[in-house]
Short mmCIF file of C-alpha atoms in Angstrom, two decimals:
data_model
loop_
_atom_site.label_atom_id
_atom_site.label_comp_id
_atom_site.label_asym_id
_atom_site.label_seq_id
_atom_site.Cartn_x
_atom_site.Cartn_y
_atom_site.Cartn_z
CA UNK U 1 226.84 182.99 85.08
CA UNK U 2 224.48 182.94 88.03
CA UNK U 3 222.64 179.68 88.63
CA UNK U 4 220.88 177.60 91.26
CA UNK U 5 221.06 173.83 91.65
CA UNK U 6 218.25 172.30 93.59
CA UNK U 7 217.58 168.84 94.92
CA UNK U 8 215.63 166.70 92.49
CA UNK U 9 212.20 165.55 93.54
CA UNK U 10 209.63 164.48 94.09
CA UNK U 11 209.89 164.09 97.84
CA UNK U 12 207.27 162.17 99.80
CA UNK U 13 207.25 162.32 103.59
CA UNK U 14 204.95 161.24 106.36
CA UNK U 15 203.39 163.91 108.54
CA UNK U 16 205.74 165.14 111.30
CA UNK U 17 208.85 163.97 109.45
CA UNK U 18 211.93 166.17 109.10
CA UNK U 19 212.39 167.93 105.77
CA UNK U 20 215.56 169.02 104.01
CA UNK U 21 215.63 170.31 100.46
CA UNK U 22 219.14 171.04 99.26
CA UNK U 23 220.03 174.14 97.29
CA UNK U 24 223.44 175.34 96.12
CA UNK U 25 224.22 178.36 94.03
CA UNK U 26 226.79 179.91 91.75
CA UNK U 27 226.98 183.67 91.61
CA UNK U 28 229.39 186.50 91.21
CA UNK U 29 229.42 188.85 94.15
CA UNK U 30 227.02 188.45 97.04
CA UNK U 31 223.52 187.52 95.97
CA UNK U 32 220.34 187.53 97.97
CA UNK U 33 218.80 184.07 98.38
CA UNK U 34 215.16 183.06 98.47
CA UNK U 35 212.82 180.14 98.85
CA UNK U 36 209.51 180.40 97.03
CA UNK U 37 206.60 178.01 97.39
CA UNK U 38 203.78 177.22 94.99
CA UNK U 39 200.72 175.58 96.51
CA UNK U 40 198.35 173.76 94.16
CA UNK U 41 196.44 176.19 91.95
CA UNK U 42 198.20 179.25 93.33
CA UNK U 43 201.04 181.56 92.35
CA UNK U 44 204.56 181.64 93.66
CA UNK U 45 204.80 182.96 97.20
CA UNK U 46 207.92 184.11 98.96
CA UNK U 47 208.56 181.71 101.85
CA UNK U 48 211.75 183.18 103.25
CA UNK U 49 214.88 185.03 102.29
CA UNK U 50 218.40 185.92 103.39
CA UNK U 51 220.42 188.81 102.09
CA UNK U 52 223.90 188.20 103.47
CA UNK U 53 226.19 185.44 104.66
CA UNK U 54 225.16 183.64 107.87
CA UNK U 55 221.69 185.19 107.79
CA UNK U 56 218.92 182.76 108.64
CA UNK U 57 215.57 183.19 106.96
CA UNK U 58 212.54 181.67 108.66
CA UNK U 59 208.80 181.49 108.18
CA UNK U 60 205.99 179.04 109.00
CA UNK U 61 208.45 176.70 110.71
CA UNK U 62 210.77 176.60 107.71
CA UNK U 63 214.36 177.78 107.99
CA UNK U 64 217.33 178.26 105.67
CA UNK U 65 220.80 179.64 106.44
CA UNK U 66 222.91 181.50 103.88
CA UNK U 67 226.22 179.61 103.86
CA UNK U 68 228.81 181.44 101.82
CA UNK U 69 231.57 178.92 102.45
CA UNK U 70 229.53 176.09 100.95
CA UNK U 71 227.42 178.32 98.62
CA UNK U 72 224.30 176.70 100.00
CA UNK U 73 220.85 177.67 101.22
CA UNK U 74 219.19 174.41 102.27
CA UNK U 75 215.55 174.51 103.33
CA UNK U 76 214.60 172.66 106.53
CA UNK U 77 211.52 172.05 108.62
CA UNK U 78 211.43 169.96 111.75
CA UNK U 79 207.92 168.57 111.41
CA UNK U 80 206.04 168.78 108.13
CA UNK U 81 202.28 168.87 107.80
CA UNK U 82 199.96 167.77 105.01
CA UNK U 83 199.36 171.46 104.26
CA UNK U 84 203.07 171.85 103.37
CA UNK U 85 202.54 169.80 100.21
CA UNK U 86 203.64 172.11 97.41
CA UNK U 87 206.47 172.82 94.98
CA UNK U 88 209.46 174.61 96.50
CA UNK U 89 211.84 176.77 94.46
CA UNK U 90 215.22 178.06 95.51
CA UNK U 91 216.22 181.35 93.86
CA UNK U 92 218.86 184.03 93.89
CA UNK U 93 219.01 187.67 92.97
CA UNK U 94 222.32 189.24 92.05
CA UNK U 95 223.18 192.34 94.03
CA UNK U 96 224.33 194.19 90.99
CA UNK U 97 223.53 193.98 87.33
CA UNK U 98 220.43 192.02 86.39
CA UNK U 99 217.37 192.60 88.53
CA UNK U 100 215.80 189.28 87.77
CA UNK U 101 215.64 186.10 89.83
CA UNK U 102 217.46 182.87 88.95
CA UNK U 103 215.47 179.83 90.00
CA UNK U 104 216.19 176.18 90.58
CA UNK U 105 214.11 173.45 88.97
CA UNK U 106 211.71 173.14 91.89
CA UNK U 107 211.11 170.25 94.29
CA UNK U 108 207.64 168.78 94.68
CA UNK U 109 206.89 167.81 98.27
CA UNK U 110 204.01 165.55 99.16
CA UNK U 111 203.21 164.97 102.82
CA UNK U 112 201.01 161.99 103.60
CA UNK U 113 198.97 161.63 106.79
CA UNK L 1 194.99 194.98 97.88
CA UNK L 2 194.39 192.91 94.78
CA UNK L 3 197.25 190.66 93.77
CA UNK L 4 198.82 190.09 90.40
CA UNK L 5 196.21 188.73 88.02
CA UNK L 6 196.97 186.61 84.99
CA UNK L 7 194.63 185.28 82.36
CA UNK L 8 193.78 183.00 80.92
CA UNK L 9 194.75 180.46 83.55
CA UNK L 10 194.98 177.78 80.89
CA UNK L 11 195.28 177.88 77.11
CA UNK L 12 195.50 175.05 74.63
CA UNK L 13 196.33 176.04 71.07
CA UNK L 14 197.57 174.35 67.94
CA UNK L 15 201.06 174.78 66.60
CA UNK L 16 201.19 177.82 64.35
CA UNK L 17 198.41 179.69 66.10
CA UNK L 18 198.75 182.91 68.06
CA UNK L 19 198.16 183.30 71.77
CA UNK L 20 198.14 186.41 73.94
CA UNK L 21 198.69 186.22 77.66
CA UNK L 22 197.75 189.08 79.94
CA UNK L 23 199.08 190.25 83.27
CA UNK L 24 197.57 192.89 85.53
CA UNK L 25 200.12 193.92 88.14
CA UNK L 26 199.39 195.36 91.55
CA UNK L 27 198.28 198.95 91.16
CA UNK L 28 201.21 201.34 91.52
CA UNK L 29 203.87 198.73 90.83
CA UNK L 30 206.14 200.18 88.17
CA UNK L 31 208.17 196.99 87.76
CA UNK L 32 206.66 194.08 85.89
CA UNK L 33 208.42 190.81 85.08
CA UNK L 34 207.62 187.82 82.92
CA UNK L 35 209.02 184.36 83.68
CA UNK L 36 208.45 180.94 82.15
CA UNK L 37 208.72 177.39 83.43
CA UNK L 38 209.04 174.73 80.78
CA UNK L 39 207.91 171.33 82.03
CA UNK L 40 210.11 170.08 84.87
CA UNK L 41 212.76 172.71 84.39
CA UNK L 42 213.71 175.86 86.20
CA UNK L 43 211.70 179.05 86.05
CA UNK L 44 213.48 181.36 83.66
CA UNK L 45 213.39 185.11 83.36
CA UNK L 46 211.97 186.51 80.13
CA UNK L 47 211.85 190.27 80.53
CA UNK L 48 211.43 193.24 82.84
CA UNK L 49 209.37 196.39 82.32
CA UNK L 50 209.77 199.62 84.22
CA UNK L 51 206.51 201.40 83.57
CA UNK L 52 206.03 201.08 79.82
CA UNK L 53 209.73 200.66 78.95
CA UNK L 54 211.55 197.37 78.48
CA UNK L 55 214.38 197.48 81.01
CA UNK L 56 215.77 194.04 80.22
CA UNK L 57 214.55 191.61 77.59
CA UNK L 58 217.60 189.36 77.57
CA UNK L 59 215.56 186.28 78.42
CA UNK L 60 213.15 186.43 75.49
CA UNK L 61 213.76 183.20 73.56
CA UNK L 62 213.22 184.49 70.02
CA UNK L 63 211.32 186.98 67.91
CA UNK L 64 208.12 184.94 68.04
CA UNK L 65 207.59 186.46 71.47
CA UNK L 66 206.38 190.04 71.79
CA UNK L 67 205.73 191.76 75.10
CA UNK L 68 204.02 195.09 75.55
CA UNK L 69 202.99 197.27 78.42
CA UNK L 70 201.06 200.17 77.02
CA UNK L 71 200.51 202.99 79.49
CA UNK L 72 202.58 201.26 82.10
CA UNK L 73 199.66 199.29 83.51
CA UNK L 74 198.81 195.79 82.32
CA UNK L 75 201.13 193.80 80.08
CA UNK L 76 200.58 191.32 77.29
CA UNK L 77 202.85 188.59 76.02
CA UNK L 78 202.05 187.39 72.52
CA UNK L 79 203.45 184.23 70.98
CA UNK L 80 203.14 184.14 67.20
CA UNK L 81 203.34 181.57 65.73
CA UNK L 82 203.36 179.17 68.66
CA UNK L 83 205.63 176.12 68.59
CA UNK L 84 205.48 172.93 70.65
CA UNK L 85 208.46 173.97 72.77
CA UNK L 86 206.60 177.08 73.92
CA UNK L 87 204.44 174.93 76.18
CA UNK L 88 204.89 175.70 79.84
CA UNK L 89 203.69 177.94 82.64
CA UNK L 90 204.13 181.67 82.17
CA UNK L 91 204.39 183.70 85.36
CA UNK L 92 204.08 187.41 85.79
CA UNK L 93 205.35 189.34 88.81
CA UNK L 94 205.32 192.94 89.91
CA UNK L 95 207.18 195.01 92.47
CA UNK L 96 207.22 198.54 93.78
CA UNK L 97 210.92 198.93 93.23
CA UNK L 98 213.82 196.93 91.92
CA UNK L 99 215.02 194.36 94.48
CA UNK L 100 212.12 195.33 96.75
CA UNK L 101 210.29 192.06 96.58
CA UNK L 102 208.08 190.44 94.01
CA UNK L 103 204.45 189.42 94.01
CA UNK L 104 203.75 186.66 91.53
CA UNK L 105 200.57 185.80 89.73
CA UNK L 106 199.24 182.26 89.59
CA UNK L 107 200.51 181.77 86.06
CA UNK L 108 199.11 180.82 82.67
CA UNK L 109 199.56 177.23 81.62
CA UNK L 110 200.10 177.18 77.87
CA UNK L 111 199.88 173.93 75.95
CA UNK L 112 200.77 173.88 72.27
CA UNK L 113 199.60 170.75 70.46
#
């Protein structure tokens, strides 16, 4: 079945450090891929998405590239800020069949000044 | 526009009691989804409404969970009787159309003691 495997956390970085959060997936067909973020006390927000192979999603300095050959969608940011502290979830949506999202376990990021 | 509203934000109940969670989707969004995150694990799909009809309830864990969406507006998720393993964060999301993009609420944190 469809599933997402996400890098275990928590991750603690100093401000301006480089961030990578790994995400790999298993899916039949060609899913759409997403990164969601949950800031403290708030709901899940869509951070970025990619709908086909080699697409790059980007937003707020974050990027992720849909790699079909490695079934990966790793999240990266060149220079993190304290305000990036949150929980990040990788997710996929199958193109056909179920309309729901499959999420990873989430990675808690803490950025210290 | 108003976002997806969930309440209560927190609920602590004793094992065996009943709890009802409520979700108010964005006005005009026919699609409404419930998800749950059990402590430290992935966010899992529970069910999907299209207007007042249950489109997919394959993720509902057992018959102690009952979801309704009378009139195709707000939805309730009742847990009766609650068990310890039901503790977690329950998220609601809505969308205009299937695969269009979700807006999530901030979740209800349920603790069963």
